Amino acid sequence: MDCIFCKIASKEIPSKVVFEDEQVIAFHDISPEAPVHVLIVPKAHIASANDITGDNSHIVAHIFEVAASLAGRLGVAESGFRIVNNCGNDGGQTVGHLHFHLLGGRSLQWPPG
Ligand code: AMP
Ligand code: ZN
């Protein structure tokens, strides 16, 4: 499948990996919006949050566990951070493989535009 995050997960495309296990890979966003901007991605192809079901939702719990651990390692656990999923056109999703942004290291605006 012609999916950039599947290719990153299989190392066909290089990325700056900060964490990896059997289920997920986390890497620095190529166009960071904050001093800490990591993408946490299931290795299995799931197109978007619309495709989370009882069969695969365990991966989302695991991603949040990884995010908490990475926030500590990357030094933003105390200062705070944001975990974001963009879904579909109105949500601003540009890559059609489920991913969660971990953003921190500066004060983030709310609400988003
Ligand atoms: P979204 O707009 O939520 O779909 O987020 C997609 C994110 O993927 C954007 O923040 C991009 O900067 C990022 N991105 C796209 N291609 C790559 C890549 N090859 N390596 C790392 N991050 C990427
Ligand atoms: Zn994919």
PDB file of C-alpha atoms and ligand atoms in Angstrom:
ATOM      1  CA  MET A   1       0.000   0.000   0.000  1.00  0.00           C
ATOM      2  CA  ASP A   2       1.266   3.438  -0.874  1.00  0.00           C
ATOM      3  CA  CYS A   3       1.193   4.838   2.646  1.00  0.00           C
ATOM      4  CA  ILE A   4       4.012   7.020   3.970  1.00  0.00           C
ATOM      5  CA  PHE A   5       3.586   5.962   7.616  1.00  0.00           C
ATOM      6  CA  CYS A   6       3.470   2.259   6.674  1.00  0.00           C
ATOM      7  CA  LYS A   7       6.762   2.898   4.856  1.00  0.00           C
ATOM      8  CA  ILE A   8       8.210   4.651   7.910  1.00  0.00           C
ATOM      9  CA  ALA A   9       7.059   1.743  10.123  1.00  0.00           C
ATOM     10  CA  SER A  10       8.794  -0.748   7.801  1.00  0.00           C
ATOM     11  CA  LYS A  11      11.919   1.501   7.532  1.00  0.00           C
ATOM     12  CA  GLU A  12      11.432   1.870   3.794  1.00  0.00           C
ATOM     13  CA  ILE A  13      11.487   5.620   4.499  1.00  0.00           C
ATOM     14  CA  PRO A  14      13.899   6.923   7.171  1.00  0.00           C
ATOM     15  CA  SER A  15      12.692   8.825  10.201  1.00  0.00           C
ATOM     16  CA  LYS A  16      14.114  10.006  13.511  1.00  0.00           C
ATOM     17  CA  VAL A  17      12.732   7.240  15.724  1.00  0.00           C
ATOM     18  CA  VAL A  18      12.345   7.979  19.433  1.00  0.00           C
ATOM     19  CA  PHE A  19      10.484   4.811  20.425  1.00  0.00           C
ATOM     20  CA  GLU A  20       9.489   1.530  18.837  1.00  0.00           C
ATOM     21  CA  ASP A  21       7.954  -1.753  19.919  1.00  0.00           C
ATOM     22  CA  GLU A  22       5.917  -4.460  18.194  1.00  0.00           C
ATOM     23  CA  GLN A  23       2.776  -2.337  18.029  1.00  0.00           C
ATOM     24  CA  VAL A  24       3.862   1.259  17.521  1.00  0.00           C
ATOM     25  CA  ILE A  25       6.595   3.534  16.212  1.00  0.00           C
ATOM     26  CA  ALA A  26       7.186   7.120  17.378  1.00  0.00           C
ATOM     27  CA  PHE A  27       9.328   9.593  15.448  1.00  0.00           C
ATOM     28  CA  HIS A  28      10.015  13.312  15.192  1.00  0.00           C
ATOM     29  CA  ASP A  29       7.606  15.216  12.945  1.00  0.00           C
ATOM     30  CA  ILE A  30       9.433  16.386   9.825  1.00  0.00           C
ATOM     31  CA  SER A  31       7.870  19.851  10.165  1.00  0.00           C
ATOM     32  CA  PRO A  32       7.719  20.501  13.914  1.00  0.00           C
ATOM     33  CA  GLU A  33       5.136  22.930  15.303  1.00  0.00           C
ATOM     34  CA  ALA A  34       6.697  22.961  18.774  1.00  0.00           C
ATOM     35  CA  PRO A  35      10.077  22.201  20.379  1.00  0.00           C
ATOM     36  CA  VAL A  36       8.737  18.693  21.071  1.00  0.00           C
ATOM     37  CA  HIS A  37       6.658  17.332  18.186  1.00  0.00           C
ATOM     38  CA  VAL A  38       6.576  13.579  17.918  1.00  0.00           C
ATOM     39  CA  LEU A  39       4.147  11.379  15.976  1.00  0.00           C
ATOM     40  CA  ILE A  40       3.035   8.119  17.580  1.00  0.00           C
ATOM     41  CA  VAL A  41       1.770   5.682  14.990  1.00  0.00           C
ATOM     42  CA  PRO A  42       0.406   2.133  15.063  1.00  0.00           C
ATOM     43  CA  LYS A  43       2.489  -0.153  12.850  1.00  0.00           C
ATOM     44  CA  ALA A  44      -0.683  -1.737  11.490  1.00  0.00           C
ATOM     45  CA  HIS A  45      -2.443   0.412   8.904  1.00  0.00           C
ATOM     46  CA  ILE A  46      -5.538   2.076  10.383  1.00  0.00           C
ATOM     47  CA  ALA A  47      -6.746   4.885   8.134  1.00  0.00           C
ATOM     48  CA  SER A  48      -8.151   7.281  10.727  1.00  0.00           C
ATOM     49  CA  ALA A  49      -9.975   7.618  14.041  1.00  0.00           C
ATOM     50  CA  ASN A  50     -13.111   6.642  12.094  1.00  0.00           C
ATOM     51  CA  ASP A  51     -11.678   3.135  11.888  1.00  0.00           C
ATOM     52  CA  ILE A  52     -11.115   2.522  15.605  1.00  0.00           C
ATOM     53  CA  THR A  53     -13.233  -0.434  16.717  1.00  0.00           C
ATOM     54  CA  GLY A  54     -13.446  -2.858  19.616  1.00  0.00           C
ATOM     55  CA  ASP A  55     -10.925  -5.021  17.784  1.00  0.00           C
ATOM     56  CA  ASN A  56      -8.151  -2.421  17.535  1.00  0.00           C
ATOM     57  CA  SER A  57      -8.865   0.154  20.273  1.00  0.00           C
ATOM     58  CA  HIS A  58      -6.247  -1.430  22.546  1.00  0.00           C
ATOM     59  CA  ILE A  59      -3.639   0.240  20.319  1.00  0.00           C
ATOM     60  CA  VAL A  60      -4.988   3.669  21.282  1.00  0.00           C
ATOM     61  CA  ALA A  61      -4.569   2.894  24.981  1.00  0.00           C
ATOM     62  CA  HIS A  62      -1.042   1.719  24.243  1.00  0.00           C
ATOM     63  CA  ILE A  63      -0.289   4.902  22.282  1.00  0.00           C
ATOM     64  CA  PHE A  64      -1.341   7.029  25.277  1.00  0.00           C
ATOM     65  CA  GLU A  65       0.889   4.924  27.529  1.00  0.00           C
ATOM     66  CA  VAL A  66       3.800   5.504  25.134  1.00  0.00           C
ATOM     67  CA  ALA A  67       2.962   9.225  25.008  1.00  0.00           C
ATOM     68  CA  ALA A  68       3.150   9.528  28.792  1.00  0.00           C
ATOM     69  CA  SER A  69       6.488   7.762  28.831  1.00  0.00           C
ATOM     70  CA  LEU A  70       7.864   9.894  25.974  1.00  0.00           C
ATOM     71  CA  ALA A  71       6.650  13.103  27.638  1.00  0.00           C
ATOM     72  CA  GLY A  72       8.850  12.201  30.592  1.00  0.00           C
ATOM     73  CA  ARG A  73      11.818  11.278  28.428  1.00  0.00           C
ATOM     74  CA  LEU A  74      11.526  14.392  26.261  1.00  0.00           C
ATOM     75  CA  GLY A  75      11.223  16.669  29.276  1.00  0.00           C
ATOM     76  CA  VAL A  76       7.662  17.989  28.984  1.00  0.00           C
ATOM     77  CA  ALA A  77       5.842  15.916  31.610  1.00  0.00           C
ATOM     78  CA  GLU A  78       5.995  18.728  34.183  1.00  0.00           C
ATOM     79  CA  SER A  79       5.547  21.699  31.822  1.00  0.00           C
ATOM     80  CA  GLY A  80       2.641  20.020  30.030  1.00  0.00           C
ATOM     81  CA  PHE A  81       1.874  18.798  26.568  1.00  0.00           C
ATOM     82  CA  ARG A  82      -0.921  18.070  24.109  1.00  0.00           C
ATOM     83  CA  ILE A  83      -1.885  14.839  22.381  1.00  0.00           C
ATOM     84  CA  VAL A  84      -3.739  15.516  19.115  1.00  0.00           C
ATOM     85  CA  ASN A  85      -5.443  13.361  16.532  1.00  0.00           C
ATOM     86  CA  ASN A  86      -6.664  15.018  13.334  1.00  0.00           C
ATOM     87  CA  CYS A  87      -9.416  13.086  11.536  1.00  0.00           C
ATOM     88  CA  GLY A  88     -10.619  13.714   7.996  1.00  0.00           C
ATOM     89  CA  ASN A  89     -10.687  16.912   5.968  1.00  0.00           C
ATOM     90  CA  ASP A  90     -12.256  19.213   8.541  1.00  0.00           C
ATOM     91  CA  GLY A  91      -9.994  17.765  11.221  1.00  0.00           C
ATOM     92  CA  GLY A  92      -6.946  18.666   9.153  1.00  0.00           C
ATOM     93  CA  GLN A  93      -5.722  15.112   8.566  1.00  0.00           C
ATOM     94  CA  THR A  94      -3.102  15.075   5.803  1.00  0.00           C
ATOM     95  CA  VAL A  95      -1.695  11.540   6.178  1.00  0.00           C
ATOM     96  CA  GLY A  96      -4.230   8.712   5.868  1.00  0.00           C
ATOM     97  CA  HIS A  97      -2.713   6.477   8.546  1.00  0.00           C
ATOM     98  CA  LEU A  98      -3.839   6.985  12.160  1.00  0.00           C
ATOM     99  CA  HIS A  99      -1.346   9.002  14.205  1.00  0.00           C
ATOM    100  CA  PHE A 100      -1.235  11.017  17.388  1.00  0.00           C
ATOM    101  CA  HIS A 101       0.820  14.192  17.704  1.00  0.00           C
ATOM    102  CA  LEU A 102       2.656  14.732  21.006  1.00  0.00           C
ATOM    103  CA  LEU A 103       3.347  18.466  21.248  1.00  0.00           C
ATOM    104  CA  GLY A 104       5.116  20.366  23.993  1.00  0.00           C
ATOM    105  CA  GLY A 105       7.977  22.613  25.002  1.00  0.00           C
ATOM    106  CA  ARG A 106       6.034  25.857  24.546  1.00  0.00           C
ATOM    107  CA  SER A 107       2.689  27.287  25.611  1.00  0.00           C
ATOM    108  CA  LEU A 108       0.103  25.997  23.117  1.00  0.00           C
ATOM    109  CA  GLN A 109      -2.924  28.023  22.012  1.00  0.00           C
ATOM    110  CA  TRP A 110      -6.490  26.931  22.672  1.00  0.00           C
ATOM    111  CA  PRO A 111      -8.907  26.642  20.981  1.00  0.00           C
ATOM    112  CA  PRO A 112      -7.271  25.587  17.707  1.00  0.00           C
ATOM    113  CA  GLY A 113      -8.258  27.550  14.603  1.00  0.00           C
TER     114      GLY A 113
HETATM  115  P1  AMP B   1      -1.837  15.370  10.098  1.00  0.00           P
HETATM  116  O1  AMP B   1      -1.958  16.705   9.430  1.00  0.00           O
HETATM  117  O2  AMP B   1      -2.481  15.269  11.444  1.00  0.00           O
HETATM  118  O3  AMP B   1      -2.273  14.251   9.163  1.00  0.00           O
HETATM  119  O4  AMP B   1      -0.303  15.180  10.405  1.00  0.00           O
HETATM  120  C1  AMP B   1       0.619  14.666   9.496  1.00  0.00           C
HETATM  121  C2  AMP B   1       1.968  15.042  10.010  1.00  0.00           C
HETATM  122  O5  AMP B   1       2.922  14.208   9.401  1.00  0.00           O
HETATM  123  C3  AMP B   1       2.387  16.486   9.721  1.00  0.00           C
HETATM  124  O6  AMP B   1       2.650  17.166  10.943  1.00  0.00           O
HETATM  125  C4  AMP B   1       3.638  16.320   8.858  1.00  0.00           C
HETATM  126  O7  AMP B   1       4.617  17.302   9.131  1.00  0.00           O
HETATM  127  C5  AMP B   1       4.103  14.935   9.240  1.00  0.00           C
HETATM  128  N1  AMP B   1       4.901  14.217   8.255  1.00  0.00           N
HETATM  129  C6  AMP B   1       4.616  14.046   6.933  1.00  0.00           C
HETATM  130  N2  AMP B   1       5.571  13.310   6.342  1.00  0.00           N
HETATM  131  C7  AMP B   1       6.479  13.003   7.306  1.00  0.00           C
HETATM  132  C8  AMP B   1       7.703  12.276   7.327  1.00  0.00           C
HETATM  133  N3  AMP B   1       8.211  11.696   6.220  1.00  0.00           N
HETATM  134  N4  AMP B   1       8.382  12.171   8.497  1.00  0.00           N
HETATM  135  C9  AMP B   1       7.904  12.764   9.613  1.00  0.00           C
HETATM  136  N5  AMP B   1       6.759  13.454   9.664  1.00  0.00           N
HETATM  137  C10 AMP B   1       6.051  13.590   8.527  1.00  0.00           C
HETATM  138 ZN    ZN B   2      -0.368   3.046   6.500  1.00  0.00          ZN
END
